[in-house]
Amino acid sequence: MTRPPVTSLDVAGRRLVVRADLRLPAARGKKAPGSDVVALADWLRPLLHQGASATILFRDARGAGTEAAEATLARQLGKALGVTVRRTGLPAADATRAAALALGPGDVLLSANLSAVAEADDGDDPTLAAAVAALGDIHVDDAFALSDRRMATTTGAAALMQASLGGRHTAERAAIAEFLSAAAAPAVAVVGGGTLAARADLLKALLGTFDTICLGGGVANAFLAADGAPMGRSAPRPRDVELARKLARQARQSGTTLLLPTDLVIARELRPNARKQVIAADACPPEGFILDIGPQTLREYQGELAEARRILFTGPVGAVDLPPFDRSSCLLARSIGELTRADLCHSLAGGEATVRIIGLAGAGEDFTHISTGGDAFVRHAASCLATARPRRSDGKAA
């Protein structure tokens, strides 16, 4: 289903049903709108001035039933939009439909937290989809992070009414596509994360399009295991090892270089501040947990990044929840940020843990684009690479 940006439509007198990606305020009494609220308001405000009205739907599992937080969110939206945002119930309620259909030009309504109907939403329940579609004229999907799933409030409702994409969703897709289709080279990717299976499609798409891929985390473990290295207590699943062998063969044929760790940081316990030890990548003892790339590998990866003109960063190279084993990931994020700030490269980052690492590194303002799409970012990036075939630095068409 191809959906145009809502900003390209004539919305005067139309009722928008906006599926937004909003989070309830964490701090009680917090008055300043968060970045998610500001991003929504930036594209919605002009449409309200054109005579549209909007019913905004959101879902935050962390704040189910939190009345005060929902009231604060409504006030923050109102402040950012410059209008009074009224609150209503869930989409299926008669009162919600009546309130949505009574909206006039420039009016805004905020639904109750959809976490109360999460099971129906995740199950693409047709009754919930129909209830959402009955709230207005144009469905606006502004939840890029959900774009890899079929849900009642996104794809389900969109199939029943005129469908469009919100400004934030559109901007995410455009930024990713522009970066991945660019010709600037060398192009280097840092790919990590917990399992190879979660990054396999992206890695396959990167082969032949990026010059070098620096591997870390569980992704690297699968390739090391495929080469026969002992994995201690961090042994990957057999299917990941076989997948690594297949991808390694494809990499050799593609011209893309896969860089694996030459040294690792291990510990005997899975806890923060556990006693650490640096070992060669082929020397993990049976009782060892592999928790980070080693200092030599970090320097090698930083050297590759220093020569790059495009850098993709997705997936930490160590255990981000177990400091100090997040150190290499933070230092790589900082290096990429510094290179970008110096105008030496363009950088794109995405994935939930990656975004968290960039925040810990204090590099959140330095990257060219940081996607908030989580797993959807990884899948969308793989899809973009499969359709847009940029050139490697050797000048050959990928």
mmCIF file of C-alpha atoms in Angstrom:
data_model
loop_
_atom_site.group_PDB
_atom_site.id
_atom_site.type_symbol
_atom_site.label_atom_id
_atom_site.label_comp_id
_atom_site.label_asym_id
_atom_site.label_seq_id
_atom_site.Cartn_x
_atom_site.Cartn_y
_atom_site.Cartn_z
ATOM 1 C CA MET A 1 0.000 0.000 0.000
ATOM 2 C CA THR A 2 1.545 3.281 -1.168
ATOM 3 C CA ARG A 3 0.574 6.182 1.069
ATOM 4 C CA PRO A 4 1.298 9.827 0.266
ATOM 5 C CA PRO A 5 2.518 12.314 2.870
ATOM 6 C CA VAL A 6 -0.489 13.935 4.517
ATOM 7 C CA THR A 7 1.197 17.290 3.912
ATOM 8 C CA SER A 8 0.615 16.762 0.167
ATOM 9 C CA LEU A 9 -3.170 16.410 0.578
ATOM 10 C CA ASP A 10 -5.962 18.973 0.634
ATOM 11 C CA VAL A 11 -7.034 18.676 4.267
ATOM 12 C CA ALA A 12 -9.326 21.696 4.618
ATOM 13 C CA GLY A 13 -12.429 20.585 6.487
ATOM 14 C CA ARG A 14 -11.130 17.006 6.788
ATOM 15 C CA ARG A 15 -10.907 15.010 10.009
ATOM 16 C CA LEU A 16 -7.488 13.421 10.490
ATOM 17 C CA VAL A 17 -7.049 10.273 12.564
ATOM 18 C CA VAL A 18 -3.394 10.366 13.580
ATOM 19 C CA ARG A 19 -1.709 7.204 14.867
ATOM 20 C CA ALA A 20 1.181 8.877 16.651
ATOM 21 C CA ASP A 21 4.343 7.596 18.314
ATOM 22 C CA LEU A 22 4.053 9.399 21.651
ATOM 23 C CA ARG A 23 5.244 8.583 25.151
ATOM 24 C CA LEU A 24 3.578 9.613 28.369
ATOM 25 C CA PRO A 25 5.614 12.104 30.421
ATOM 26 C CA ALA A 26 7.768 10.248 32.933
ATOM 27 C CA ALA A 27 8.031 13.081 35.435
ATOM 28 C CA ARG A 28 4.922 14.186 37.295
ATOM 29 C CA GLY A 29 4.168 17.820 36.649
ATOM 30 C CA LYS A 30 6.657 18.094 33.791
ATOM 31 C CA LYS A 31 5.565 21.004 31.616
ATOM 32 C CA ALA A 32 8.003 21.132 28.701
ATOM 33 C CA PRO A 33 6.901 19.084 25.667
ATOM 34 C CA GLY A 34 9.178 16.176 24.798
ATOM 35 C CA SER A 35 10.896 15.770 21.439
ATOM 36 C CA ASP A 36 8.172 13.368 20.287
ATOM 37 C CA VAL A 37 5.475 15.966 20.972
ATOM 38 C CA VAL A 38 7.453 18.727 19.255
ATOM 39 C CA ALA A 39 8.077 16.541 16.183
ATOM 40 C CA LEU A 40 4.353 15.788 15.875
ATOM 41 C CA ALA A 41 3.355 19.417 16.348
ATOM 42 C CA ASP A 42 5.797 20.673 13.736
ATOM 43 C CA TRP A 43 3.946 19.007 10.861
ATOM 44 C CA LEU A 44 0.417 18.934 12.320
ATOM 45 C CA ARG A 45 0.215 22.642 13.204
ATOM 46 C CA PRO A 46 0.206 23.866 9.563
ATOM 47 C CA LEU A 47 -2.558 21.390 8.692
ATOM 48 C CA LEU A 48 -4.711 22.711 11.530
ATOM 49 C CA HIS A 49 -4.184 26.215 10.143
ATOM 50 C CA GLN A 50 -5.425 24.889 6.782
ATOM 51 C CA GLY A 51 -8.701 23.850 8.392
ATOM 52 C CA ALA A 52 -8.090 20.219 9.338
ATOM 53 C CA SER A 53 -9.027 18.708 12.688
ATOM 54 C CA ALA A 54 -7.259 15.787 14.354
ATOM 55 C CA THR A 55 -7.965 12.882 16.662
ATOM 56 C CA ILE A 56 -4.625 11.644 17.980
ATOM 57 C CA LEU A 57 -4.184 8.007 19.021
ATOM 58 C CA PHE A 58 -1.148 6.806 20.976
ATOM 59 C CA ARG A 59 0.019 3.808 22.952
ATOM 60 C CA ASP A 60 2.521 3.641 25.800
ATOM 61 C CA ALA A 61 2.688 0.365 27.716
ATOM 62 C CA ARG A 62 4.589 2.011 30.566
ATOM 63 C CA GLY A 63 1.709 4.278 31.474
ATOM 64 C CA ALA A 64 -1.406 2.152 31.290
ATOM 65 C CA GLY A 65 -4.227 3.811 33.204
ATOM 66 C CA THR A 66 -2.156 6.800 34.297
ATOM 67 C CA GLU A 67 -4.765 9.558 34.282
ATOM 68 C CA ALA A 68 -2.432 12.322 35.422
ATOM 69 C CA ALA A 69 0.177 11.482 32.796
ATOM 70 C CA GLU A 70 -2.420 11.525 30.013
ATOM 71 C CA ALA A 71 -3.643 14.926 31.189
ATOM 72 C CA THR A 72 -0.067 16.224 31.159
ATOM 73 C CA LEU A 73 0.469 14.879 27.642
ATOM 74 C CA ALA A 74 -2.661 16.687 26.452
ATOM 75 C CA ARG A 75 -1.396 19.947 27.950
ATOM 76 C CA GLN A 76 2.010 19.483 26.332
ATOM 77 C CA LEU A 77 0.415 18.836 22.954
ATOM 78 C CA GLY A 78 -1.751 21.906 23.373
ATOM 79 C CA LYS A 79 1.259 24.051 24.201
ATOM 80 C CA ALA A 80 3.209 22.784 21.191
ATOM 81 C CA LEU A 81 0.267 23.148 18.801
ATOM 82 C CA GLY A 82 -1.038 26.421 20.163
ATOM 83 C CA VAL A 83 -4.545 25.024 20.714
ATOM 84 C CA THR A 84 -6.538 23.417 23.505
ATOM 85 C CA VAL A 85 -6.315 19.629 23.232
ATOM 86 C CA ARG A 86 -9.352 17.866 24.643
ATOM 87 C CA ARG A 87 -9.206 14.299 25.912
ATOM 88 C CA THR A 88 -11.489 11.414 25.128
ATOM 89 C CA GLY A 89 -11.730 7.657 25.633
ATOM 90 C CA LEU A 90 -10.794 4.624 23.567
ATOM 91 C CA PRO A 91 -11.722 4.424 19.852
ATOM 92 C CA ALA A 92 -14.622 1.982 20.247
ATOM 93 C CA ALA A 93 -16.504 4.148 22.766
ATOM 94 C CA ASP A 94 -19.598 5.922 21.450
ATOM 95 C CA ALA A 95 -18.539 9.098 23.246
ATOM 96 C CA THR A 96 -15.167 9.028 21.486
ATOM 97 C CA ARG A 97 -16.765 8.750 18.057
ATOM 98 C CA ALA A 98 -19.222 11.518 18.839
ATOM 99 C CA ALA A 99 -16.423 13.804 20.044
ATOM 100 C CA ALA A 100 -14.278 13.069 16.973
ATOM 101 C CA LEU A 101 -17.100 13.730 14.517
ATOM 102 C CA ALA A 102 -17.974 16.977 16.300
ATOM 103 C CA LEU A 103 -14.508 18.455 15.773
ATOM 104 C CA GLY A 104 -14.330 21.690 13.841
ATOM 105 C CA PRO A 105 -11.431 23.148 11.828
ATOM 106 C CA GLY A 106 -8.330 23.442 14.008
ATOM 107 C CA ASP A 107 -9.713 21.267 16.822
ATOM 108 C CA VAL A 108 -7.631 18.474 18.375
ATOM 109 C CA LEU A 109 -8.686 15.450 20.422
ATOM 110 C CA LEU A 110 -6.376 13.058 22.298
ATOM 111 C CA SER A 111 -7.526 9.480 22.856
ATOM 112 C CA ALA A 112 -6.965 7.450 25.984
ATOM 113 C CA ASN A 113 -3.824 5.303 26.034
ATOM 114 C CA LEU A 114 -4.289 2.426 23.575
ATOM 115 C CA SER A 115 -2.359 0.090 25.876
ATOM 116 C CA ALA A 116 -5.775 -0.877 27.253
ATOM 117 C CA VAL A 117 -6.572 -2.513 23.887
ATOM 118 C CA ALA A 118 -3.034 -3.715 23.121
ATOM 119 C CA GLU A 119 -4.068 -7.314 22.423
ATOM 120 C CA ALA A 120 -6.669 -6.254 19.857
ATOM 121 C CA ASP A 121 -4.250 -3.759 18.317
ATOM 122 C CA ASP A 122 -1.402 -6.262 17.975
ATOM 123 C CA GLY A 123 -3.822 -8.853 16.606
ATOM 124 C CA ASP A 124 -5.017 -6.508 13.844
ATOM 125 C CA ASP A 125 -8.536 -6.900 15.213
ATOM 126 C CA PRO A 126 -11.056 -5.825 12.524
ATOM 127 C CA THR A 127 -13.505 -4.434 15.085
ATOM 128 C CA LEU A 128 -10.889 -2.100 16.528
ATOM 129 C CA ALA A 129 -9.733 -1.138 13.029
ATOM 130 C CA ALA A 130 -13.302 -0.239 12.058
ATOM 131 C CA ALA A 131 -13.734 1.804 15.235
ATOM 132 C CA VAL A 132 -10.598 3.813 14.415
ATOM 133 C CA ALA A 133 -11.706 4.342 10.811
ATOM 134 C CA ALA A 134 -15.060 5.680 12.030
ATOM 135 C CA LEU A 135 -13.327 8.577 13.795
ATOM 136 C CA GLY A 136 -12.513 10.594 10.690
ATOM 137 C CA ASP A 137 -11.766 10.913 6.997
ATOM 138 C CA ILE A 138 -8.000 10.460 6.581
ATOM 139 C CA HIS A 139 -5.790 8.005 8.443
ATOM 140 C CA VAL A 140 -2.339 9.437 9.196
ATOM 141 C CA ASP A 141 0.329 6.908 10.180
ATOM 142 C CA ASP A 142 3.060 8.777 12.047
ATOM 143 C CA ALA A 143 4.393 5.751 13.953
ATOM 144 C CA PHE A 144 7.427 4.706 11.915
ATOM 145 C CA ALA A 145 8.542 2.373 14.706
ATOM 146 C CA LEU A 146 5.450 0.238 14.033
ATOM 147 C CA SER A 147 5.814 0.151 10.260
ATOM 148 C CA ASP A 148 7.161 -3.407 10.236
ATOM 149 C CA ARG A 149 3.966 -4.792 11.815
ATOM 150 C CA ARG A 150 0.314 -5.228 10.906
ATOM 151 C CA MET A 151 -1.817 -3.623 13.612
ATOM 152 C CA ALA A 152 -5.448 -2.617 13.917
ATOM 153 C CA THR A 153 -4.698 1.053 14.539
ATOM 154 C CA THR A 154 -2.148 1.329 11.711
ATOM 155 C CA THR A 155 -2.522 -0.929 8.669
ATOM 156 C CA GLY A 156 -5.955 -2.215 9.686
ATOM 157 C CA ALA A 157 -7.596 1.193 9.940
ATOM 158 C CA ALA A 158 -5.636 2.589 6.980
ATOM 159 C CA ALA A 159 -7.151 -0.070 4.712
ATOM 160 C CA LEU A 160 -10.650 1.210 5.537
ATOM 161 C CA MET A 161 -10.149 4.909 4.800
ATOM 162 C CA GLN A 162 -7.996 7.335 2.862
ATOM 163 C CA ALA A 163 -4.463 6.596 4.045
ATOM 164 C CA SER A 164 -1.404 8.814 4.415
ATOM 165 C CA LEU A 165 1.889 9.163 6.273
ATOM 166 C CA GLY A 166 2.614 11.753 8.946
ATOM 167 C CA GLY A 167 5.486 14.194 8.761
ATOM 168 C CA ARG A 168 7.735 12.378 11.210
ATOM 169 C CA HIS A 169 7.178 9.028 9.489
ATOM 170 C CA THR A 170 7.840 10.586 6.080
ATOM 171 C CA ALA A 171 11.019 12.282 7.315
ATOM 172 C CA GLU A 172 12.367 9.000 8.738
ATOM 173 C CA ARG A 173 11.877 7.164 5.446
ATOM 174 C CA ALA A 174 13.375 9.997 3.422
ATOM 175 C CA ALA A 175 16.470 10.333 5.637
ATOM 176 C CA ILE A 176 17.193 6.598 5.538
ATOM 177 C CA ALA A 177 16.662 6.310 1.777
ATOM 178 C CA GLU A 178 18.799 9.370 1.035
ATOM 179 C CA PHE A 179 21.703 8.125 3.150
ATOM 180 C CA LEU A 180 21.677 4.583 1.801
ATOM 181 C CA SER A 181 21.362 5.590 -1.858
ATOM 182 C CA ALA A 182 24.169 8.163 -1.713
ATOM 183 C CA ALA A 183 27.407 7.605 -3.599
ATOM 184 C CA ALA A 184 29.808 8.996 -0.975
ATOM 185 C CA ALA A 185 32.531 6.431 -0.278
ATOM 186 C CA PRO A 186 34.141 4.650 1.424
ATOM 187 C CA ALA A 187 30.998 3.424 3.181
ATOM 188 C CA VAL A 188 31.495 1.654 6.518
ATOM 189 C CA ALA A 189 28.889 -0.045 8.715
ATOM 190 C CA VAL A 190 29.154 -1.000 12.372
ATOM 191 C CA VAL A 191 26.725 -3.858 12.945
ATOM 192 C CA GLY A 192 26.214 -5.491 16.327
ATOM 193 C CA GLY A 193 23.372 -6.595 18.542
ATOM 194 C CA GLY A 194 22.308 -9.728 20.325
ATOM 195 C CA THR A 195 21.765 -12.233 17.514
ATOM 196 C CA LEU A 196 22.792 -12.614 13.897
ATOM 197 C CA ALA A 197 19.270 -13.632 12.886
ATOM 198 C CA ALA A 198 17.983 -10.158 13.791
ATOM 199 C CA ARG A 199 20.558 -8.485 11.514
ATOM 200 C CA ALA A 200 20.855 -11.082 8.736
ATOM 201 C CA ASP A 201 18.665 -9.322 6.154
ATOM 202 C CA LEU A 202 20.469 -6.035 6.732
ATOM 203 C CA LEU A 203 23.901 -7.665 6.471
ATOM 204 C CA LYS A 204 22.931 -9.425 3.259
ATOM 205 C CA ALA A 205 21.737 -6.113 1.798
ATOM 206 C CA LEU A 206 24.953 -4.350 2.862
ATOM 207 C CA LEU A 207 27.126 -6.855 1.002
ATOM 208 C CA GLY A 208 28.231 -5.345 -2.273
ATOM 209 C CA THR A 209 26.925 -1.893 -1.332
ATOM 210 C CA PHE A 210 29.156 -0.975 1.621
ATOM 211 C CA ASP A 211 32.932 -1.290 1.514
ATOM 212 C CA THR A 212 33.498 -2.528 5.073
ATOM 213 C CA ILE A 213 31.339 -3.950 7.855
ATOM 214 C CA CYS A 214 32.734 -3.918 11.410
ATOM 215 C CA LEU A 215 31.038 -6.654 13.431
ATOM 216 C CA GLY A 216 30.447 -6.809 17.172
ATOM 217 C CA GLY A 217 28.217 -8.283 19.845
ATOM 218 C CA GLY A 218 26.321 -11.493 19.240
ATOM 219 C CA VAL A 219 26.568 -10.912 15.487
ATOM 220 C CA ALA A 220 30.364 -11.156 15.642
ATOM 221 C CA ASN A 221 30.163 -14.173 17.950
ATOM 222 C CA ALA A 222 28.313 -16.139 15.264
ATOM 223 C CA PHE A 223 31.048 -15.443 12.698
ATOM 224 C CA LEU A 224 33.814 -16.243 15.183
ATOM 225 C CA ALA A 225 32.099 -19.521 16.052
ATOM 226 C CA ALA A 226 31.764 -20.293 12.344
ATOM 227 C CA ASP A 227 35.553 -19.896 12.103
ATOM 228 C CA GLY A 228 35.981 -22.415 14.916
ATOM 229 C CA ALA A 229 36.735 -20.031 17.788
ATOM 230 C CA PRO A 230 35.627 -21.197 21.267
ATOM 231 C CA MET A 231 32.723 -19.130 22.576
ATOM 232 C CA GLY A 232 32.682 -20.106 26.246
ATOM 233 C CA ARG A 233 29.265 -19.333 27.724
ATOM 234 C CA SER A 234 28.365 -17.002 24.839
ATOM 235 C CA ALA A 235 27.885 -19.736 22.261
ATOM 236 C CA PRO A 236 25.467 -18.588 19.530
ATOM 237 C CA ARG A 237 22.610 -20.719 18.292
ATOM 238 C CA PRO A 238 23.582 -23.338 15.686
ATOM 239 C CA ARG A 239 21.368 -21.711 13.049
ATOM 240 C CA ASP A 240 23.182 -18.402 13.572
ATOM 241 C CA VAL A 241 26.531 -20.130 13.063
ATOM 242 C CA GLU A 242 25.340 -21.698 9.821
ATOM 243 C CA LEU A 243 23.926 -18.344 8.731
ATOM 244 C CA ALA A 244 27.308 -16.744 9.432
ATOM 245 C CA ARG A 245 29.038 -19.284 7.190
ATOM 246 C CA LYS A 246 26.615 -18.487 4.381
ATOM 247 C CA LEU A 247 27.024 -14.723 4.773
ATOM 248 C CA ALA A 248 30.820 -15.045 4.923
ATOM 249 C CA ARG A 249 30.779 -16.862 1.567
ATOM 250 C CA GLN A 250 28.538 -14.168 0.090
ATOM 251 C CA ALA A 251 30.809 -11.444 1.456
ATOM 252 C CA ARG A 252 33.848 -12.930 -0.276
ATOM 253 C CA GLN A 253 31.963 -12.875 -3.585
ATOM 254 C CA SER A 254 30.580 -9.352 -3.071
ATOM 255 C CA GLY A 255 33.798 -7.432 -2.496
ATOM 256 C CA THR A 256 32.654 -6.186 0.914
ATOM 257 C CA THR A 257 35.136 -6.723 3.754
ATOM 258 C CA LEU A 258 33.798 -8.216 6.983
ATOM 259 C CA LEU A 259 35.937 -7.216 9.967
ATOM 260 C CA LEU A 260 35.797 -9.475 13.016
ATOM 261 C CA PRO A 261 37.171 -8.762 16.500
ATOM 262 C CA THR A 262 40.785 -9.778 17.024
ATOM 263 C CA ASP A 263 40.481 -9.468 20.792
ATOM 264 C CA LEU A 264 37.583 -9.597 23.234
ATOM 265 C CA VAL A 265 36.653 -8.540 26.744
ATOM 266 C CA ILE A 266 35.234 -11.358 28.858
ATOM 267 C CA ALA A 267 34.014 -11.889 32.413
ATOM 268 C CA ARG A 268 33.119 -14.923 34.490
ATOM 269 C CA GLU A 269 29.898 -13.325 35.737
ATOM 270 C CA LEU A 270 26.980 -11.604 34.009
ATOM 271 C CA ARG A 271 26.707 -8.498 36.167
ATOM 272 C CA PRO A 272 27.729 -4.836 36.070
ATOM 273 C CA ASN A 273 31.338 -4.158 37.054
ATOM 274 C CA ALA A 274 32.271 -7.829 36.910
ATOM 275 C CA ARG A 275 36.012 -8.451 36.818
ATOM 276 C CA LYS A 276 37.043 -8.261 33.173
ATOM 277 C CA GLN A 277 39.806 -9.828 31.130
ATOM 278 C CA VAL A 278 41.080 -9.074 27.616
ATOM 279 C CA ILE A 279 41.738 -12.179 25.527
ATOM 280 C CA ALA A 280 42.505 -13.069 21.922
ATOM 281 C CA ALA A 281 39.351 -13.644 19.885
ATOM 282 C CA ASP A 282 40.157 -17.352 19.544
ATOM 283 C CA ALA A 283 40.922 -17.959 23.228
ATOM 284 C CA CYS A 284 37.668 -17.675 25.199
ATOM 285 C CA PRO A 285 37.726 -20.104 28.168
ATOM 286 C CA PRO A 286 34.724 -22.381 28.816
ATOM 287 C CA GLU A 287 33.542 -20.279 31.777
ATOM 288 C CA GLY A 288 33.858 -16.921 29.990
ATOM 289 C CA PHE A 289 31.087 -14.589 28.850
ATOM 290 C CA ILE A 290 32.026 -12.465 25.823
ATOM 291 C CA LEU A 291 30.827 -8.973 26.762
ATOM 292 C CA ASP A 292 32.703 -6.485 24.554
ATOM 293 C CA ILE A 293 35.216 -6.108 21.760
ATOM 294 C CA GLY A 294 38.793 -5.644 22.926
ATOM 295 C CA PRO A 295 40.946 -2.483 22.831
ATOM 296 C CA GLN A 296 42.893 -3.584 19.745
ATOM 297 C CA THR A 297 39.664 -4.225 17.842
ATOM 298 C CA LEU A 298 38.290 -0.874 18.975
ATOM 299 C CA ARG A 299 41.329 0.899 17.522
ATOM 300 C CA GLU A 300 41.022 -1.043 14.260
ATOM 301 C CA TYR A 301 37.348 -0.127 13.917
ATOM 302 C CA GLN A 302 38.021 3.521 14.740
ATOM 303 C CA GLY A 303 40.696 3.514 12.033
ATOM 304 C CA GLU A 304 38.170 2.253 9.482
ATOM 305 C CA LEU A 305 35.656 4.880 10.548
ATOM 306 C CA ALA A 306 38.224 7.661 10.194
ATOM 307 C CA GLU A 307 38.518 6.893 6.465
ATOM 308 C CA ALA A 308 34.767 6.633 5.847
ATOM 309 C CA ARG A 309 32.520 9.168 4.149
ATOM 310 C CA ARG A 310 29.319 7.343 5.070
ATOM 311 C CA ILE A 311 28.859 5.481 8.363
ATOM 312 C CA LEU A 312 25.937 3.271 9.376
ATOM 313 C CA PHE A 313 25.778 2.399 13.090
ATOM 314 C CA THR A 314 23.255 -0.199 14.180
ATOM 315 C CA GLY A 315 23.646 -2.500 17.122
ATOM 316 C CA PRO A 316 26.077 -2.112 20.023
ATOM 317 C CA VAL A 317 29.305 -4.120 19.988
ATOM 318 C CA GLY A 318 29.072 -5.054 23.671
ATOM 319 C CA ALA A 319 26.694 -5.584 26.586
ATOM 320 C CA VAL A 320 25.046 -2.164 26.866
ATOM 321 C CA ASP A 321 23.224 -2.982 30.106
ATOM 322 C CA LEU A 322 26.345 -4.159 31.932
ATOM 323 C CA PRO A 323 28.821 -1.306 32.403
ATOM 324 C CA PRO A 324 31.745 -1.116 31.830
ATOM 325 C CA PHE A 325 31.099 -3.509 28.945
ATOM 326 C CA ASP A 326 29.294 -0.718 27.098
ATOM 327 C CA ARG A 327 32.593 1.171 26.813
ATOM 328 C CA SER A 328 33.557 0.255 23.236
ATOM 329 C CA SER A 329 30.049 0.948 21.947
ATOM 330 C CA CYS A 330 30.095 4.391 23.584
ATOM 331 C CA LEU A 331 33.555 5.185 22.219
ATOM 332 C CA LEU A 332 32.539 4.151 18.701
ATOM 333 C CA ALA A 333 29.427 6.331 18.960
ATOM 334 C CA ARG A 334 31.568 9.231 20.140
ATOM 335 C CA SER A 335 34.051 8.713 17.294
ATOM 336 C CA ILE A 336 31.285 8.693 14.685
ATOM 337 C CA GLY A 337 29.761 11.798 16.226
ATOM 338 C CA GLU A 338 33.084 13.649 16.171
ATOM 339 C CA LEU A 339 33.716 12.714 12.533
ATOM 340 C CA THR A 340 30.236 13.872 11.582
ATOM 341 C CA ARG A 341 30.556 17.126 13.508
ATOM 342 C CA ALA A 342 33.841 17.804 11.710
ATOM 343 C CA ASP A 343 31.982 17.349 8.398
ATOM 344 C CA LEU A 344 34.181 14.391 7.469
ATOM 345 C CA CYS A 345 31.275 11.990 6.955
ATOM 346 C CA HIS A 346 27.522 11.532 6.966
ATOM 347 C CA SER A 347 26.201 9.188 9.642
ATOM 348 C CA LEU A 348 23.007 7.221 10.151
ATOM 349 C CA ALA A 349 22.134 5.296 13.317
ATOM 350 C CA GLY A 350 19.168 3.221 14.388
ATOM 351 C CA GLY A 351 17.972 0.442 16.646
ATOM 352 C CA GLU A 352 16.734 0.864 20.204
ATOM 353 C CA ALA A 353 19.964 -0.162 21.946
ATOM 354 C CA THR A 354 22.033 1.880 19.493
ATOM 355 C CA VAL A 355 20.070 5.036 20.237
ATOM 356 C CA ARG A 356 20.537 4.390 23.958
ATOM 357 C CA ILE A 357 24.305 4.039 23.503
ATOM 358 C CA ILE A 358 24.497 7.272 21.521
ATOM 359 C CA GLY A 359 22.709 9.013 24.377
ATOM 360 C CA LEU A 360 25.125 7.573 26.940
ATOM 361 C CA ALA A 361 28.025 8.733 24.785
ATOM 362 C CA GLY A 362 26.653 12.270 24.667
ATOM 363 C CA ALA A 363 26.607 12.178 20.859
ATOM 364 C CA GLY A 364 22.887 12.615 20.294
ATOM 365 C CA GLU A 365 23.287 15.969 18.542
ATOM 366 C CA ASP A 366 26.230 14.928 16.371
ATOM 367 C CA PHE A 367 24.911 12.276 13.968
ATOM 368 C CA THR A 368 23.446 13.253 10.603
ATOM 369 C CA HIS A 369 20.298 11.270 11.415
ATOM 370 C CA ILE A 370 19.292 9.066 14.340
ATOM 371 C CA SER A 371 16.237 6.936 13.680
ATOM 372 C CA THR A 372 13.786 6.273 16.497
ATOM 373 C CA GLY A 373 12.284 3.351 14.584
ATOM 374 C CA GLY A 374 13.891 0.484 16.531
ATOM 375 C CA ASP A 375 13.523 -2.840 14.705
ATOM 376 C CA ALA A 376 11.532 -1.107 11.955
ATOM 377 C CA PHE A 377 14.638 0.919 11.136
ATOM 378 C CA VAL A 378 16.682 -2.239 10.571
ATOM 379 C CA ARG A 379 14.043 -3.780 8.305
ATOM 380 C CA HIS A 380 13.435 -0.571 6.372
ATOM 381 C CA ALA A 381 17.168 -0.012 5.853
ATOM 382 C CA ALA A 382 17.510 -3.539 4.465
ATOM 383 C CA SER A 383 14.577 -2.901 2.127
ATOM 384 C CA CYS A 384 16.066 0.394 0.906
ATOM 385 C CA LEU A 385 19.413 -1.243 0.194
ATOM 386 C CA ALA A 386 17.727 -4.026 -1.747
ATOM 387 C CA THR A 387 16.068 -1.531 -4.102
ATOM 388 C CA ALA A 388 18.640 1.290 -4.275
ATOM 389 C CA ARG A 389 21.989 -0.014 -5.453
ATOM 390 C CA PRO A 390 24.697 2.517 -4.551
ATOM 391 C CA ARG A 391 28.271 2.136 -5.785
ATOM 392 C CA ARG A 392 31.201 0.941 -3.737
ATOM 393 C CA SER A 393 34.343 3.037 -3.611
ATOM 394 C CA ASP A 394 35.909 0.871 -6.349
ATOM 395 C CA GLY A 395 33.402 2.485 -8.699
ATOM 396 C CA LYS A 396 31.600 -0.750 -9.541
ATOM 397 C CA ALA A 397 27.834 -0.858 -9.499
ATOM 398 C CA ALA A 398 26.716 -2.814 -6.475
#
